[in-house]
Short mmCIF file of C-alpha atoms and ligand atoms in Angstrom, two decimals:
data_model
loop_
_atom_site.label_atom_id
_atom_site.label_comp_id
_atom_site.label_asym_id
_atom_site.label_seq_id
_atom_site.Cartn_x
_atom_site.Cartn_y
_atom_site.Cartn_z
CA MET A 1 -86.57 172.82 -158.14
CA GLN A 2 -86.04 170.55 -160.79
CA LEU A 3 -88.28 167.99 -162.61
CA CYS A 4 -86.77 164.80 -163.68
CA ARG A 5 -89.04 162.41 -166.09
CA THR A 6 -86.02 159.81 -166.68
CA VAL A 7 -83.71 157.67 -164.94
CA ALA A 8 -80.93 159.22 -166.96
CA GLN A 9 -81.85 162.76 -165.84
CA VAL A 10 -81.81 161.57 -161.94
CA ARG A 11 -78.36 160.09 -162.38
CA ALA A 12 -77.06 163.42 -163.88
CA LEU A 13 -78.43 165.39 -161.06
CA ARG A 14 -77.37 163.32 -158.09
CA PRO A 15 -73.70 164.09 -157.91
CA ARG A 16 -74.80 167.97 -156.89
CA PHE A 17 -75.80 166.66 -153.61
CA GLU A 18 -73.70 165.22 -150.94
CA ARG A 19 -76.31 163.96 -148.42
CA LEU A 20 -79.78 163.51 -149.99
CA GLY A 21 -83.08 162.98 -148.25
CA PHE A 22 -85.78 160.82 -150.18
CA VAL A 23 -89.56 160.66 -149.77
CA PRO A 24 -91.17 158.14 -152.15
CA THR A 25 -94.86 159.06 -152.91
CA MET A 26 -97.79 158.20 -155.33
CA GLY A 27 -98.57 161.94 -155.49
CA SER A 28 -101.80 163.74 -154.49
CA LEU A 29 -99.61 165.23 -151.86
CA HIS A 30 -101.28 165.99 -148.62
CA ASP A 31 -99.73 167.48 -145.37
CA GLY A 32 -98.71 163.88 -144.14
CA HIS A 33 -96.35 163.63 -147.20
CA LEU A 34 -95.21 167.45 -146.81
CA GLY A 35 -94.23 166.96 -143.31
CA LEU A 36 -92.02 163.80 -144.44
CA ILE A 37 -90.59 166.06 -147.04
CA ARG A 38 -89.59 168.87 -144.49
CA ARG A 39 -88.21 166.16 -142.21
CA ALA A 40 -85.98 164.73 -145.04
CA LYS A 41 -84.81 168.21 -145.82
CA ALA A 42 -83.87 169.09 -142.12
CA THR A 43 -82.03 165.60 -141.96
CA CYS A 44 -80.08 166.03 -145.07
CA GLY A 45 -80.17 169.48 -146.22
CA ALA A 46 -81.52 168.49 -149.86
CA VAL A 47 -84.53 166.18 -150.73
CA ALA A 48 -85.74 164.34 -153.60
CA VAL A 49 -89.42 163.51 -153.88
CA SER A 50 -90.72 160.59 -156.33
CA VAL A 51 -94.37 160.77 -157.70
CA PHE A 52 -95.36 157.49 -159.22
CA VAL A 53 -98.57 155.43 -159.06
CA ASN A 54 -96.82 152.32 -158.98
CA PRO A 55 -98.97 149.91 -161.02
CA ILE A 56 -97.52 146.76 -159.82
CA GLN A 57 -98.41 147.21 -156.44
CA PHE A 58 -102.28 147.44 -157.15
CA ALA A 59 -104.32 144.33 -157.82
CA PRO A 60 -106.86 144.00 -160.57
CA GLY A 61 -110.13 145.60 -159.49
CA GLU A 62 -108.15 147.87 -156.71
CA ASP A 63 -108.13 151.85 -157.69
CA LEU A 64 -105.12 152.03 -159.83
CA GLU A 65 -107.33 153.84 -162.65
CA ARG A 66 -109.15 156.21 -160.32
CA TYR A 67 -106.34 157.19 -157.75
CA PRO A 68 -105.93 160.80 -157.97
CA ARG A 69 -103.38 162.32 -160.24
CA ASP A 70 -102.49 166.05 -160.40
CA LEU A 71 -98.64 166.64 -161.01
CA GLU A 72 -98.74 170.31 -161.32
CA ARG A 73 -100.28 170.73 -157.89
CA ASP A 74 -97.83 168.00 -156.55
CA LEU A 75 -94.83 170.02 -157.78
CA GLU A 76 -95.91 173.33 -156.34
CA LEU A 77 -96.42 171.58 -152.94
CA ALA A 78 -93.21 169.75 -153.03
CA GLN A 79 -91.30 172.98 -153.92
CA GLY A 80 -93.12 174.66 -150.99
CA ALA A 81 -91.96 171.98 -148.78
CA GLY A 82 -88.39 172.24 -149.85
CA ALA A 83 -87.84 169.78 -152.50
CA ASP A 84 -84.69 169.91 -154.61
CA PHE A 85 -86.20 167.74 -157.22
CA VAL A 86 -88.99 165.66 -158.11
CA PHE A 87 -88.65 162.43 -160.06
CA ALA A 88 -92.06 161.56 -161.91
CA PRO A 89 -91.58 158.96 -164.56
CA GLU A 90 -93.90 157.16 -166.89
CA PRO A 91 -94.62 153.74 -166.19
CA SER A 92 -92.61 152.60 -169.06
CA GLU A 93 -89.65 154.29 -167.76
CA LEU A 94 -89.61 152.10 -164.73
CA TYR A 95 -91.21 148.99 -166.30
CA PRO A 96 -89.89 148.77 -169.89
CA ALA A 97 -90.83 145.86 -172.27
CA GLY A 98 -89.15 142.86 -171.02
CA PHE A 99 -88.98 144.01 -167.21
CA SER A 100 -89.72 140.69 -165.17
CA SER A 101 -87.94 140.80 -161.90
CA ARG A 102 -89.71 140.93 -158.39
CA VAL A 103 -88.45 141.79 -154.84
CA ASP A 104 -90.02 139.36 -152.30
CA VAL A 105 -89.32 140.46 -148.72
CA GLY A 106 -91.40 137.77 -147.15
CA LEU A 107 -93.00 138.94 -143.94
CA THR A 108 -96.08 136.90 -145.14
CA HIS A 109 -97.64 137.04 -141.49
CA GLY A 110 -98.91 140.66 -141.87
CA ALA A 111 -102.78 141.27 -142.03
CA GLU A 112 -102.29 143.84 -144.78
CA ASN A 113 -100.27 141.23 -146.59
CA ALA A 114 -103.08 138.75 -146.42
CA ALA A 115 -105.58 141.40 -147.36
CA ARG A 116 -103.62 142.47 -150.40
CA PRO A 117 -101.67 139.58 -151.72
CA GLY A 118 -98.74 140.69 -154.22
CA HIS A 119 -99.08 144.25 -152.68
CA PHE A 120 -95.98 144.33 -150.76
CA SER A 121 -93.90 142.63 -153.37
CA GLY A 122 -94.90 145.60 -155.83
CA VAL A 123 -93.83 148.08 -153.01
CA ALA A 124 -90.56 146.40 -152.48
CA THR A 125 -89.74 146.04 -156.03
CA VAL A 126 -90.46 149.85 -156.86
CA VAL A 127 -88.62 150.98 -153.81
CA ALA A 128 -85.61 149.06 -154.13
CA LYS A 129 -85.38 150.34 -158.03
CA LEU A 130 -86.10 154.09 -156.64
CA PHE A 131 -83.37 153.57 -154.20
CA ASN A 132 -80.87 152.50 -156.77
CA ILE A 133 -81.90 155.46 -159.00
CA VAL A 134 -82.15 158.22 -156.38
CA GLN A 135 -79.13 156.77 -154.25
CA PRO A 136 -80.44 158.63 -151.09
CA THR A 137 -78.63 158.93 -147.82
CA VAL A 138 -81.93 158.76 -145.73
CA ALA A 139 -85.29 157.76 -147.02
CA VAL A 140 -88.24 158.70 -145.04
CA PHE A 141 -91.50 156.74 -144.72
CA GLY A 142 -94.86 157.25 -142.80
CA GLN A 143 -95.97 155.36 -139.64
CA LYS A 144 -99.39 155.41 -141.06
CA ASP A 145 -98.40 152.46 -143.45
CA ALA A 146 -96.82 150.50 -140.56
CA GLU A 147 -96.72 147.29 -142.44
CA GLN A 148 -94.95 149.04 -145.41
CA CYS A 149 -92.28 150.19 -142.84
CA ALA A 150 -91.61 146.83 -141.43
CA VAL A 151 -91.27 145.52 -145.18
CA ILE A 152 -88.96 148.46 -146.16
CA ARG A 153 -86.88 148.20 -143.16
CA ARG A 154 -86.22 144.40 -143.78
CA LEU A 155 -85.43 145.25 -147.55
CA ALA A 156 -82.80 147.56 -146.79
CA ALA A 157 -81.33 145.26 -143.89
CA ASP A 158 -81.53 142.12 -145.80
CA LEU A 159 -80.02 143.30 -149.05
CA ASP A 160 -77.39 145.78 -147.16
CA LEU A 161 -78.94 148.82 -149.13
CA PRO A 162 -76.73 151.87 -148.06
CA VAL A 163 -79.62 153.97 -147.19
CA LYS A 164 -81.03 154.88 -143.58
CA ILE A 165 -84.59 154.18 -143.21
CA ASP A 166 -86.39 157.00 -140.88
CA ILE A 167 -90.16 156.58 -139.80
CA ALA A 168 -92.16 159.72 -139.27
CA PRO A 169 -95.29 159.70 -137.06
CA THR A 170 -98.92 159.74 -138.60
CA ALA A 171 -100.11 163.05 -139.40
CA ARG A 172 -103.92 163.60 -138.58
CA GLU A 173 -106.82 165.61 -139.34
CA PRO A 174 -108.26 167.67 -136.46
CA ASP A 175 -110.64 164.76 -135.75
CA GLY A 176 -108.07 162.26 -135.73
CA LEU A 177 -108.60 160.72 -139.19
CA ALA A 178 -105.19 159.75 -140.64
CA MET A 179 -104.29 162.00 -143.75
CA SER A 180 -104.44 159.86 -147.10
CA SER A 181 -104.73 160.45 -150.62
CA ARG A 182 -107.62 157.98 -150.46
CA ASN A 183 -109.74 160.18 -148.16
CA SER A 184 -110.90 162.37 -151.28
CA TYR A 185 -112.87 159.07 -152.15
CA LEU A 186 -115.13 159.59 -149.17
CA SER A 187 -118.55 161.21 -149.50
CA PRO A 188 -119.13 163.90 -146.60
CA VAL A 189 -121.43 161.38 -144.66
CA GLU A 190 -118.58 158.69 -144.95
CA ARG A 191 -115.71 161.09 -144.25
CA ALA A 192 -117.68 162.21 -140.58
CA ALA A 193 -118.18 158.41 -140.02
CA ALA A 194 -114.26 157.58 -140.67
CA ALA A 195 -113.17 159.46 -137.50
CA ALA A 196 -114.45 156.29 -135.97
CA VAL A 197 -111.18 154.46 -136.98
CA SER A 198 -108.73 156.52 -135.05
CA ARG A 199 -111.38 156.78 -131.92
CA ALA A 200 -111.19 153.03 -131.98
CA LEU A 201 -107.48 152.95 -131.80
CA GLY A 202 -107.79 155.67 -129.12
CA ALA A 203 -109.92 153.28 -127.26
CA ALA A 204 -107.57 150.35 -127.18
CA GLN A 205 -104.56 152.83 -126.39
CA ALA A 206 -106.29 154.40 -123.42
CA ARG A 207 -106.94 150.67 -122.24
CA PHE A 208 -103.25 149.50 -122.94
CA HIS A 209 -102.03 152.57 -120.88
CA SER A 210 -104.37 151.62 -118.04
CA GLY A 211 -102.38 148.03 -117.89
CA GLU A 212 -104.57 145.96 -120.25
CA ARG A 213 -102.31 143.92 -122.19
CA ASP A 214 -104.18 141.03 -123.65
CA PRO A 215 -105.16 141.46 -127.32
CA ASP A 216 -108.47 139.83 -127.19
CA VAL A 217 -109.65 142.27 -124.57
CA LEU A 218 -108.22 145.29 -126.60
CA ARG A 219 -109.96 143.94 -129.54
CA ILE A 220 -113.15 144.22 -127.78
CA ALA A 221 -112.53 147.70 -126.97
CA VAL A 222 -111.79 148.54 -130.76
CA ALA A 223 -114.95 146.53 -131.96
CA ALA A 224 -117.26 148.47 -129.50
CA VAL A 225 -116.22 151.82 -131.20
CA LEU A 226 -116.36 150.22 -134.83
CA GLY A 227 -119.77 148.47 -134.08
CA ALA A 228 -121.21 151.77 -132.94
CA GLU A 229 -120.56 153.22 -136.50
CA PRO A 230 -123.05 151.95 -139.02
CA LEU A 231 -120.96 152.73 -142.20
CA ALA A 232 -117.84 151.10 -140.77
CA GLN A 233 -117.25 147.66 -142.45
CA THR A 234 -114.37 146.31 -140.66
CA GLN A 235 -112.11 144.14 -142.67
CA TYR A 236 -109.50 143.26 -140.01
CA VAL A 237 -108.35 144.21 -136.51
CA ALA A 238 -104.89 142.77 -136.14
CA PHE A 239 -102.16 142.67 -133.21
CA ALA A 240 -98.74 141.86 -134.32
CA ASP A 241 -95.18 141.97 -133.45
CA PRO A 242 -94.12 145.40 -135.18
CA ASP A 243 -91.01 144.08 -136.75
CA SER A 244 -91.62 140.32 -137.82
CA LEU A 245 -95.68 141.20 -138.07
CA ALA A 246 -96.04 137.64 -136.49
CA PRO A 247 -99.72 137.79 -135.06
CA LEU A 248 -100.07 138.14 -131.34
CA SER A 249 -102.64 136.24 -129.32
CA THR A 250 -101.52 136.40 -125.85
CA PRO A 251 -100.48 139.55 -123.73
CA ALA A 252 -97.39 141.56 -124.83
CA ARG A 253 -95.80 144.73 -124.02
CA ARG A 254 -95.06 145.96 -127.41
CA MET A 255 -97.79 145.45 -130.19
CA LEU A 256 -98.78 146.81 -133.46
CA LEU A 257 -102.47 147.40 -133.65
CA SER A 258 -103.59 147.91 -137.30
CA LEU A 259 -107.04 148.19 -138.60
CA ALA A 260 -108.52 148.15 -142.21
CA VAL A 261 -111.87 149.52 -142.52
CA ARG A 262 -114.15 150.11 -145.63
CA PHE A 263 -116.52 153.08 -145.76
CA GLY A 264 -118.66 152.53 -149.07
CA ARG A 265 -116.08 151.85 -151.73
CA THR A 266 -113.08 153.29 -149.68
CA ARG A 267 -110.63 151.14 -147.81
CA LEU A 268 -108.95 153.04 -144.98
CA ILE A 269 -105.99 151.82 -142.84
CA ASP A 270 -104.48 153.02 -139.64
CA ASN A 271 -102.37 151.83 -136.77
CA VAL A 272 -101.03 152.63 -133.37
CA LEU A 273 -97.92 151.03 -131.89
CA LEU A 274 -98.76 150.02 -128.28
CA ASP A 275 -95.45 150.11 -126.13
CA ALA A 276 -95.29 149.61 -122.45
CA GLY A 277 -91.66 150.72 -122.69
CA GLY A 278 -89.86 150.67 -119.18
CA ILE A 279 -93.33 150.76 -117.41
P1 PAJ B 1 -98.19 157.12 -150.52
O1 PAJ B 1 -99.47 156.34 -150.14
O2 PAJ B 1 -98.12 158.29 -151.56
O3 PAJ B 1 -97.44 157.39 -149.29
C1 PAJ B 1 -96.06 157.85 -149.58
C2 PAJ B 1 -95.43 158.08 -148.13
O4 PAJ B 1 -96.16 159.10 -147.17
C3 PAJ B 1 -95.26 156.69 -147.27
O5 PAJ B 1 -94.22 156.44 -146.52
C4 PAJ B 1 -96.66 156.75 -146.53
O6 PAJ B 1 -96.56 155.98 -145.11
C5 PAJ B 1 -96.58 158.54 -146.06
N1 PAJ B 1 -97.91 158.79 -145.78
C6 PAJ B 1 -99.12 158.80 -146.26
N2 PAJ B 1 -99.91 159.27 -145.35
C7 PAJ B 1 -99.34 159.66 -144.23
C8 PAJ B 1 -99.77 160.30 -142.91
N3 PAJ B 1 -100.99 160.64 -142.59
N4 PAJ B 1 -98.67 160.80 -141.89
C9 PAJ B 1 -97.36 160.37 -142.24
N5 PAJ B 1 -97.02 159.75 -143.47
C10 PAJ B 1 -97.86 159.50 -144.35
O7 PAJ B 1 -96.81 154.58 -149.74
C11 PAJ B 1 -96.86 154.71 -150.75
O8 PAJ B 1 -97.21 155.94 -151.39
C12 PAJ B 1 -96.22 153.75 -151.92
O9 PAJ B 1 -96.54 152.44 -151.47
C13 PAJ B 1 -94.77 153.98 -152.22
C14 PAJ B 1 -93.95 153.85 -150.95
C15 PAJ B 1 -94.36 155.32 -152.71
C16 PAJ B 1 -94.35 153.02 -153.09
O10 PAJ B 1 -95.08 152.99 -154.18
#
């Protein structure tokens, strides 16, 4: 497995691969990331991974400085999952002096967009750059970040980017907690309490599957579970169209239910796609 630190190194390596899968990450790799790498490898036969804590998607006061970084460990894990090369640039490589462009996808209705203004423009900008540098055939993203998936799908479609966007299911811990690099911030007590997030989603999902389609009723089921966990500080419970992210307030057969919940200083997000399909 090769390590590229510069755009020029990636450009020199790229012609070696015909089909190339790509998994963009901010490092601190966990089994959720490794599942995406294996999936991209299985689809394309070769896979590139980027490890870059993207400064422009963090607002002042967020966790940019304390975000966990361990490149040696990430390289070992990426290699073990089948990565052919890792692109781990310095910030100055992607954002040299004079850099001033921004990609703005819109989709401003999203609850996460409202909670983190400017975040998705930072994500779309770096992902557009990474796609142009790596030139992947398929790029794999995780359903864990559902709003990010909607933004990336729109970005690729609207700008005619020649890449297929593939979304992989959320990888979870045995108690249901969605895997996340930020889980490492949780104290043992907070970690135990954090299982309430997926339990709350599960409660709404169970109601949905027994025929309840009204977001206001489902919201009560979510609130009952989160309200029973004293350490959980709910930031939002949102029902939205999974593609446009427009909020839903009337019964629907297909809804993205997403949550943001704080445990102490740690902010966790999770979601479930409620889809009645042909039922
Ligand atoms: P990061 O949080 O490192 O996540 C990298 C990829 O892994 C994303 O597609 C994310 O959705 C996916 N992922 C994270 N946890 C997952 C889980 N439990 N199950 C399945 N997939 C999971 O998302 C980012 O980085 C950044 O915003 C990035 C796209 C790299 C742009 O900077």
